[in-house]
Amino acid sequence: MFKVIKYEGKARRGKFQCAHGGEVQTPVFMNVGTQAAIKGGVSALDLKELGCQIELSNTYHLHLRPSDDVVRQMGGLHKFMHWDGPILTDSGGFQVFSLAGLRKIKEEGVTFASHLDGHHIFMGPEESMRIQSNLGSDIAMAFDECVENPAPYKYAKDSCERTLRWLERCKAEHDKLNSLPDTVNPGQMLFGINQGATFEDLRIWHMKEIAKIDCDGYAIGGLAVGEPTQVMYDIIDAVEPYMPQDKPRYLMGVGTPSNIIEGVARGVDFFDCVMPARNARHGKLFTWGGAINLKNEKYKLDERSIDERCDCPTCRNFSRAYLRHLFKADEMLALRLAVMHNLYFYNKLTEHIRDALDAGEFAAFRAEYSEKLSERA
Ligand SMILES: [Zn+2]
């Protein structure tokens, strides 16, 4: 399924095969389509043009609306949203702990109130696996608890011990579901998730334990939740030596272009983040010279594209002045064109990282862009 072709330091250039789509080239940035749509009016058809390799959808949101039963009856998520490439679904855990109200955690799972209408829902490892099986994604994520930052040590310890027990239950249920004759995607894979808040000893213990359970990949979860960036890097450095070399590694919910370059340098293969779409919706656009705010007065008569080095559909056709006008006039088209540019930029960023790794020049790429891309142009 996964093969590392080349190392440069800890950075890995790899290839990955899912039940849908061709070979995924890693490092890869997954494009977030929370409710089976990319916010900003971007469809699966657009994702093809934007160089997206893997789409990511949210279990929690799709379970609530339209419900995983509806998606299953419509032939699974690929058919429903008209995307034939790989799809990763998160477990719902993160949203249960960040969006839903009135949570009650027990050994069996979590009871929570829907953020839409307040009705009570129970979700545990088995429920999360069943929902993701109904969605028919290519990669299912294990059900975990993402603890708040900062977390007391005792709470973080109890929580990651429970998350380990939940992974064992996820694995058993996932194997069972995949073997059913009418399962939507019998080739669905399962990734385990490392937790342990910001405590390195818990993180390492937990990683060693989950590595004993035969998952198809391993993620580092519960980061980028408010801790300083250096703390995040230190945790990746601490955990990485205990992650299996022959399985893909996924840093969940991260991050800025600079965070991605630094994650790759620390041995991470998969990333996802809402940042490119969210920033775009506020007129904040990424360029190879740093970020710009398109709403700025100085772009009023600017005939140039967002980034003269970019050949995305937006930059090939429209000026900064036109896009600024669309934002000022609250036109929906502003969001769509801006989101398309930012997603293309992130997909291109990982492509450039892969090219640099292929050429044995990743260290030089990191030195040139890691700082620059985190600044304003
Ligand atoms: Zn562009």
Short mmCIF file of C-alpha atoms and ligand atoms in Angstrom, two decimals:
data_model
loop_
_atom_site.label_atom_id
_atom_site.label_comp_id
_atom_site.label_asym_id
_atom_site.label_seq_id
_atom_site.Cartn_x
_atom_site.Cartn_y
_atom_site.Cartn_z
CA MET A 1 0.00 0.00 0.00
CA PHE A 2 2.75 2.44 0.98
CA LYS A 3 6.35 2.63 -0.12
CA VAL A 4 9.08 5.09 0.82
CA ILE A 5 11.12 5.73 -2.34
CA LYS A 6 13.67 8.06 -0.89
CA TYR A 7 14.84 9.69 2.35
CA GLU A 8 16.54 13.05 2.83
CA GLY A 9 17.33 13.22 6.52
CA LYS A 10 14.00 12.24 8.08
CA ALA A 11 11.98 13.64 5.15
CA ARG A 12 10.33 10.90 3.07
CA ARG A 13 9.30 10.77 -0.58
CA GLY A 14 6.72 8.00 -0.99
CA LYS A 15 3.92 6.39 -2.97
CA PHE A 16 0.58 5.19 -1.66
CA GLN A 17 -2.24 3.16 -3.21
CA CYS A 18 -5.91 3.30 -2.18
CA ALA A 19 -8.99 1.41 -3.37
CA HIS A 20 -9.93 4.48 -5.46
CA GLY A 21 -7.78 6.58 -7.80
CA GLY A 22 -4.26 6.10 -9.00
CA GLU A 23 -1.04 6.21 -7.03
CA VAL A 24 -0.91 8.99 -4.42
CA GLN A 25 2.41 10.79 -4.35
CA THR A 26 3.61 11.76 -0.86
CA PRO A 27 4.15 14.09 0.93
CA VAL A 28 0.53 15.03 0.21
CA PHE A 29 -1.90 17.72 1.31
CA MET A 30 -5.51 16.51 1.61
CA ASN A 31 -8.20 18.99 0.56
CA VAL A 32 -10.93 19.42 3.18
CA GLY A 33 -14.55 19.01 2.02
CA THR A 34 -16.24 18.92 5.41
CA GLN A 35 -19.81 18.16 4.29
CA ALA A 36 -18.78 16.51 0.99
CA ALA A 37 -18.25 19.99 -0.50
CA ILE A 38 -15.35 22.43 -0.30
CA LYS A 39 -16.47 25.64 1.39
CA GLY A 40 -16.48 28.49 -1.12
CA GLY A 41 -18.51 26.74 -3.81
CA VAL A 42 -15.79 24.35 -4.98
CA SER A 43 -16.88 20.91 -6.26
CA ALA A 44 -15.15 17.60 -6.83
CA LEU A 45 -14.82 18.56 -10.51
CA ASP A 46 -12.80 21.63 -9.49
CA LEU A 47 -10.58 19.52 -7.22
CA LYS A 48 -9.30 17.64 -10.28
CA GLU A 49 -8.18 20.91 -11.84
CA LEU A 50 -6.60 22.06 -8.57
CA GLY A 51 -4.26 19.08 -8.35
CA CYS A 52 -5.98 17.52 -5.32
CA GLN A 53 -4.89 13.92 -4.69
CA ILE A 54 -7.02 13.06 -1.63
CA GLU A 55 -10.29 14.58 -0.46
CA LEU A 56 -11.20 14.62 3.24
CA SER A 57 -14.75 14.58 4.61
CA ASN A 58 -16.12 14.72 8.13
CA THR A 59 -17.87 11.75 9.74
CA TYR A 60 -19.62 13.85 12.39
CA HIS A 61 -21.13 16.31 9.88
CA LEU A 62 -22.22 13.66 7.36
CA HIS A 63 -23.70 11.46 10.12
CA LEU A 64 -25.87 14.41 11.22
CA ARG A 65 -26.71 15.57 7.69
CA PRO A 66 -27.72 13.96 5.33
CA SER A 67 -26.87 10.84 7.51
CA ASP A 68 -24.53 8.01 6.55
CA ASP A 69 -27.56 5.84 5.71
CA VAL A 70 -28.52 8.28 2.95
CA VAL A 71 -24.93 8.33 1.63
CA ARG A 72 -24.84 4.52 1.70
CA GLN A 73 -28.14 4.28 -0.18
CA MET A 74 -26.71 6.71 -2.74
CA GLY A 75 -23.84 4.30 -3.37
CA GLY A 76 -21.25 5.76 -0.98
CA LEU A 77 -19.45 9.08 -0.75
CA HIS A 78 -17.45 8.73 -4.00
CA LYS A 79 -20.58 8.37 -6.08
CA PHE A 80 -22.59 10.85 -4.01
CA MET A 81 -20.12 13.75 -4.41
CA HIS A 82 -18.80 12.59 -7.80
CA TRP A 83 -15.17 12.17 -6.75
CA ASP A 84 -13.37 9.06 -7.99
CA GLY A 85 -10.08 9.69 -6.16
CA PRO A 86 -9.15 8.65 -2.62
CA ILE A 87 -11.25 9.91 0.32
CA LEU A 88 -10.21 10.03 3.96
CA THR A 89 -12.89 10.39 6.62
CA ASP A 90 -12.03 11.59 10.09
CA SER A 91 -13.54 9.65 12.98
CA GLY A 92 -15.91 12.31 14.26
CA GLY A 93 -13.95 12.45 17.51
CA PHE A 94 -12.52 15.92 16.96
CA GLN A 95 -15.94 17.46 16.19
CA VAL A 96 -17.62 15.62 19.06
CA PHE A 97 -15.10 17.22 21.40
CA SER A 98 -14.97 20.66 19.75
CA LEU A 99 -18.42 21.38 18.25
CA ALA A 100 -21.06 19.31 20.00
CA GLY A 101 -22.59 20.30 23.31
CA LEU A 102 -23.21 18.47 26.62
CA ARG A 103 -20.66 15.71 26.22
CA LYS A 104 -20.56 12.71 28.52
CA ILE A 105 -17.59 10.38 28.08
CA LYS A 106 -17.74 6.77 29.24
CA GLU A 107 -15.71 3.69 28.46
CA GLU A 108 -18.28 2.72 25.78
CA GLY A 109 -18.13 6.08 23.99
CA VAL A 110 -19.49 9.60 24.06
CA THR A 111 -23.04 10.94 24.36
CA PHE A 112 -23.35 14.42 22.95
CA ALA A 113 -25.86 16.96 21.68
CA SER A 114 -25.95 17.74 17.97
CA HIS A 115 -24.79 21.29 17.21
CA LEU A 116 -27.63 21.51 14.64
CA ASP A 117 -30.71 20.74 16.73
CA GLY A 118 -29.47 19.59 20.13
CA HIS A 119 -30.72 16.00 19.85
CA HIS A 120 -28.69 13.44 21.77
CA ILE A 121 -26.40 11.09 19.89
CA PHE A 122 -24.14 8.29 21.11
CA MET A 123 -20.87 7.61 19.30
CA GLY A 124 -18.22 5.09 20.28
CA PRO A 125 -15.53 3.20 18.35
CA GLU A 126 -18.04 0.78 16.78
CA GLU A 127 -20.48 3.54 15.74
CA SER A 128 -17.67 5.61 14.18
CA MET A 129 -16.45 2.58 12.21
CA ARG A 130 -19.98 1.77 11.02
CA ILE A 131 -20.59 5.35 9.88
CA GLN A 132 -17.27 5.48 8.02
CA SER A 133 -17.99 2.08 6.48
CA ASN A 134 -21.36 3.40 5.24
CA LEU A 135 -19.62 6.45 3.77
CA GLY A 136 -17.24 4.05 1.98
CA SER A 137 -14.13 6.20 2.35
CA ASP A 138 -10.71 4.78 1.45
CA ILE A 139 -9.12 5.67 4.77
CA ALA A 140 -11.09 5.54 8.02
CA MET A 141 -9.67 7.19 11.12
CA ALA A 142 -9.86 5.55 14.55
CA PHE A 143 -12.23 7.07 17.10
CA ASP A 144 -10.20 9.02 19.64
CA GLU A 145 -10.50 11.71 22.26
CA CYS A 146 -8.80 14.97 21.41
CA VAL A 147 -8.23 16.56 24.83
CA GLU A 148 -8.29 20.31 25.37
CA ASN A 149 -5.06 22.27 25.56
CA PRO A 150 -3.70 22.66 28.19
CA ALA A 151 -4.77 19.37 29.78
CA PRO A 152 -3.93 18.13 33.31
CA TYR A 153 -1.45 15.22 33.21
CA LYS A 154 -3.77 12.75 34.96
CA TYR A 155 -6.63 13.51 32.57
CA ALA A 156 -4.37 13.23 29.50
CA LYS A 157 -3.02 9.88 30.78
CA ASP A 158 -6.46 8.35 31.44
CA SER A 159 -7.71 9.69 28.12
CA CYS A 160 -4.92 8.27 25.96
CA GLU A 161 -5.20 4.90 27.74
CA ARG A 162 -8.90 4.88 26.82
CA THR A 163 -8.10 5.97 23.25
CA LEU A 164 -5.80 2.93 23.03
CA ARG A 165 -8.61 0.62 24.18
CA TRP A 166 -10.90 2.34 21.66
CA LEU A 167 -8.37 1.64 18.87
CA GLU A 168 -8.49 -2.10 19.69
CA ARG A 169 -12.30 -1.98 19.39
CA CYS A 170 -12.05 0.09 16.16
CA LYS A 171 -9.71 -2.46 14.63
CA ALA A 172 -11.99 -5.42 15.50
CA GLU A 173 -15.13 -3.67 14.21
CA HIS A 174 -13.34 -2.40 11.07
CA ASP A 175 -12.12 -5.91 10.17
CA LYS A 176 -15.64 -7.26 10.69
CA LEU A 177 -17.29 -4.56 8.55
CA ASN A 178 -14.77 -4.97 5.72
CA SER A 179 -15.56 -8.69 5.53
CA LEU A 180 -19.35 -8.21 5.13
CA PRO A 181 -20.65 -9.12 1.65
CA ASP A 182 -22.50 -5.82 1.16
CA THR A 183 -19.88 -3.42 2.53
CA VAL A 184 -19.57 -0.21 0.45
CA ASN A 185 -15.76 -0.25 0.23
CA PRO A 186 -14.18 -3.56 1.31
CA GLY A 187 -10.76 -2.03 0.60
CA GLN A 188 -11.19 0.64 3.30
CA MET A 189 -8.07 1.14 5.42
CA LEU A 190 -7.77 2.14 9.07
CA PHE A 191 -5.31 4.67 10.56
CA GLY A 192 -4.61 4.79 14.31
CA ILE A 193 -4.20 8.14 16.08
CA ASN A 194 -1.51 9.09 18.60
CA GLN A 195 -2.66 11.23 21.55
CA GLY A 196 -1.18 12.29 24.88
CA ALA A 197 -1.60 16.10 24.87
CA THR A 198 1.72 17.93 25.20
CA PHE A 199 3.37 15.30 27.47
CA GLU A 200 6.24 13.63 25.65
CA ASP A 201 6.29 10.54 27.90
CA LEU A 202 2.56 9.91 27.28
CA ARG A 203 2.95 10.57 23.56
CA ILE A 204 5.83 8.05 23.27
CA TRP A 205 4.11 5.40 25.43
CA HIS A 206 0.91 5.76 23.39
CA MET A 207 2.74 5.63 20.05
CA LYS A 208 4.58 2.44 21.06
CA GLU A 209 1.28 0.82 22.09
CA ILE A 210 -0.72 1.77 18.97
CA ALA A 211 2.16 0.65 16.73
CA LYS A 212 1.55 -2.90 18.10
CA ILE A 213 -1.94 -2.83 16.55
CA ASP A 214 -1.71 -3.51 12.83
CA CYS A 215 -3.08 -0.31 11.28
CA ASP A 216 -2.55 0.85 7.68
CA GLY A 217 -1.12 4.16 8.83
CA TYR A 218 -0.57 6.25 11.95
CA ALA A 219 -1.60 9.82 12.66
CA ILE A 220 -0.48 12.35 15.23
CA GLY A 221 -3.65 14.00 16.53
CA GLY A 222 -4.43 16.65 19.12
CA LEU A 223 -1.84 19.15 17.89
CA ALA A 224 -2.32 22.66 16.48
CA VAL A 225 -4.95 23.19 19.18
CA GLY A 226 -3.37 26.30 20.68
CA GLU A 227 0.04 25.07 21.86
CA PRO A 228 3.15 27.04 20.71
CA THR A 229 4.49 25.92 17.32
CA GLN A 230 7.78 24.80 18.85
CA VAL A 231 5.93 22.49 21.28
CA MET A 232 4.22 20.88 18.28
CA TYR A 233 7.57 20.36 16.53
CA ASP A 234 9.11 18.93 19.73
CA ILE A 235 6.27 16.39 20.05
CA ILE A 236 6.66 15.27 16.43
CA ASP A 237 10.42 14.88 17.03
CA ALA A 238 9.74 12.84 20.19
CA VAL A 239 7.12 10.53 18.66
CA GLU A 240 8.54 10.00 15.16
CA PRO A 241 11.24 7.43 16.10
CA TYR A 242 8.43 5.14 17.37
CA MET A 243 6.26 5.39 14.25
CA PRO A 244 6.58 2.40 11.89
CA GLN A 245 8.86 3.32 8.95
CA ASP A 246 6.83 1.31 6.44
CA LYS A 247 3.47 2.98 7.16
CA PRO A 248 2.28 6.47 6.20
CA ARG A 249 2.34 9.17 8.89
CA TYR A 250 -0.37 11.84 9.06
CA LEU A 251 -0.16 15.08 11.03
CA MET A 252 -3.81 16.01 11.61
CA GLY A 253 -5.12 19.53 11.05
CA VAL A 254 -1.73 21.10 10.23
CA GLY A 255 -1.12 23.74 9.10
CA THR A 256 0.57 26.80 7.57
CA PRO A 257 2.85 26.32 4.52
CA SER A 258 5.79 26.62 6.89
CA ASN A 259 4.31 23.99 9.28
CA ILE A 260 3.99 21.59 6.33
CA ILE A 261 7.61 22.05 5.25
CA GLU A 262 8.73 21.56 8.87
CA GLY A 263 6.45 18.52 9.26
CA VAL A 264 7.96 16.91 6.14
CA ALA A 265 11.45 17.61 7.53
CA ARG A 266 10.40 15.64 10.65
CA GLY A 267 9.18 12.59 8.72
CA VAL A 268 5.46 13.31 8.09
CA ASP A 269 3.76 12.20 4.83
CA PHE A 270 0.09 13.37 5.07
CA PHE A 271 -1.38 16.75 6.01
CA ASP A 272 -4.80 18.41 6.05
CA CYS A 273 -5.96 21.84 7.14
CA VAL A 274 -8.94 24.16 6.72
CA MET A 275 -6.56 27.13 6.58
CA PRO A 276 -6.25 27.59 2.78
CA ALA A 277 -10.05 27.68 2.34
CA ARG A 278 -10.75 29.66 5.51
CA ASN A 279 -8.06 32.30 4.81
CA ALA A 280 -9.25 32.63 1.21
CA ARG A 281 -12.77 33.41 2.36
CA HIS A 282 -11.31 36.38 4.27
CA GLY A 283 -9.29 37.62 1.28
CA LYS A 284 -6.01 36.24 2.65
CA LEU A 285 -4.10 34.59 -0.16
CA PHE A 286 -0.88 32.62 -0.25
CA THR A 287 1.84 33.51 -2.75
CA TRP A 288 5.39 32.28 -3.23
CA GLY A 289 6.57 35.64 -1.90
CA GLY A 290 4.44 35.40 1.28
CA ALA A 291 0.77 35.99 2.11
CA ILE A 292 -1.26 39.00 0.86
CA ASN A 293 -4.60 40.52 1.86
CA LEU A 294 -6.53 41.15 -1.31
CA LYS A 295 -8.97 43.56 0.34
CA ASN A 296 -6.13 46.06 0.71
CA GLU A 297 -6.60 49.45 -1.01
CA LYS A 298 -3.28 49.11 -2.85
CA TYR A 299 -4.71 46.35 -5.10
CA LYS A 300 -7.54 48.57 -6.42
CA LEU A 301 -5.91 49.07 -9.85
CA ASP A 302 -3.52 46.10 -9.75
CA GLU A 303 -3.66 44.32 -13.11
CA ARG A 304 -1.44 41.43 -12.00
CA SER A 305 -2.76 38.02 -11.00
CA ILE A 306 -2.68 37.02 -7.29
CA ASP A 307 0.71 35.39 -7.87
CA GLU A 308 2.59 35.74 -11.14
CA ARG A 309 4.25 32.37 -10.50
CA CYS A 310 0.87 30.63 -10.15
CA ASP A 311 -0.98 28.96 -13.03
CA CYS A 312 -4.20 28.11 -11.20
CA PRO A 313 -7.55 28.78 -12.97
CA THR A 314 -7.96 32.04 -11.02
CA CYS A 315 -4.47 33.41 -11.75
CA ARG A 316 -4.67 32.39 -15.41
CA ASN A 317 -7.78 34.54 -15.91
CA PHE A 318 -8.36 37.28 -13.32
CA SER A 319 -6.58 40.33 -11.87
CA ARG A 320 -6.08 41.34 -8.23
CA ALA A 321 -8.17 44.45 -8.95
CA TYR A 322 -11.11 42.34 -10.16
CA LEU A 323 -10.90 39.93 -7.21
CA ARG A 324 -10.66 42.84 -4.76
CA HIS A 325 -13.82 44.30 -6.32
CA LEU A 326 -15.62 40.95 -5.93
CA PHE A 327 -14.70 40.84 -2.22
CA LYS A 328 -15.79 44.47 -1.68
CA ALA A 329 -19.09 43.76 -3.48
CA ASP A 330 -19.66 40.56 -1.44
CA GLU A 331 -19.94 38.49 -4.58
CA MET A 332 -19.92 34.70 -4.01
CA LEU A 333 -17.49 34.43 -6.90
CA ALA A 334 -14.82 36.12 -4.74
CA LEU A 335 -14.86 33.18 -2.33
CA ARG A 336 -14.81 30.55 -5.03
CA LEU A 337 -11.90 32.09 -6.99
CA ALA A 338 -9.89 32.78 -3.83
CA VAL A 339 -10.41 29.29 -2.37
CA MET A 340 -9.40 27.74 -5.70
CA HIS A 341 -6.13 29.70 -5.71
CA ASN A 342 -5.24 28.83 -2.10
CA LEU A 343 -6.00 25.11 -2.51
CA TYR A 344 -3.97 25.05 -5.71
CA PHE A 345 -1.13 26.78 -3.86
CA TYR A 346 -1.12 24.11 -1.11
CA ASN A 347 -1.28 21.26 -3.64
CA LYS A 348 1.56 22.90 -5.58
CA LEU A 349 3.55 23.39 -2.38
CA THR A 350 3.56 19.66 -1.69
CA GLU A 351 4.39 19.02 -5.36
CA HIS A 352 7.44 21.31 -5.06
CA ILE A 353 8.41 19.53 -1.83
CA ARG A 354 8.25 16.18 -3.68
CA ASP A 355 10.28 17.57 -6.60
CA ALA A 356 12.89 18.88 -4.14
CA LEU A 357 13.05 15.45 -2.44
CA ASP A 358 13.39 13.72 -5.83
CA ALA A 359 16.29 16.02 -6.68
CA GLY A 360 17.90 15.63 -3.25
CA GLU A 361 17.41 19.37 -2.67
CA PHE A 362 14.82 19.44 0.11
CA ALA A 363 17.22 21.04 2.63
CA ALA A 364 17.76 23.96 0.22
CA PHE A 365 13.99 24.22 -0.43
CA ARG A 366 13.32 24.28 3.31
CA ALA A 367 15.97 26.97 3.86
CA GLU A 368 14.51 29.14 1.11
CA TYR A 369 10.78 28.82 1.84
CA SER A 370 10.08 27.74 5.43
CA GLU A 371 10.50 31.29 6.80
CA LYS A 372 9.37 33.21 3.74
CA LEU A 373 6.00 31.48 3.39
CA SER A 374 5.07 32.25 6.99
CA GLU A 375 5.47 36.00 6.40
CA ARG A 376 3.51 38.68 4.61
CA ALA A 377 4.66 39.61 1.12
ZN ZN B 1 -3.35 31.14 -8.42
#
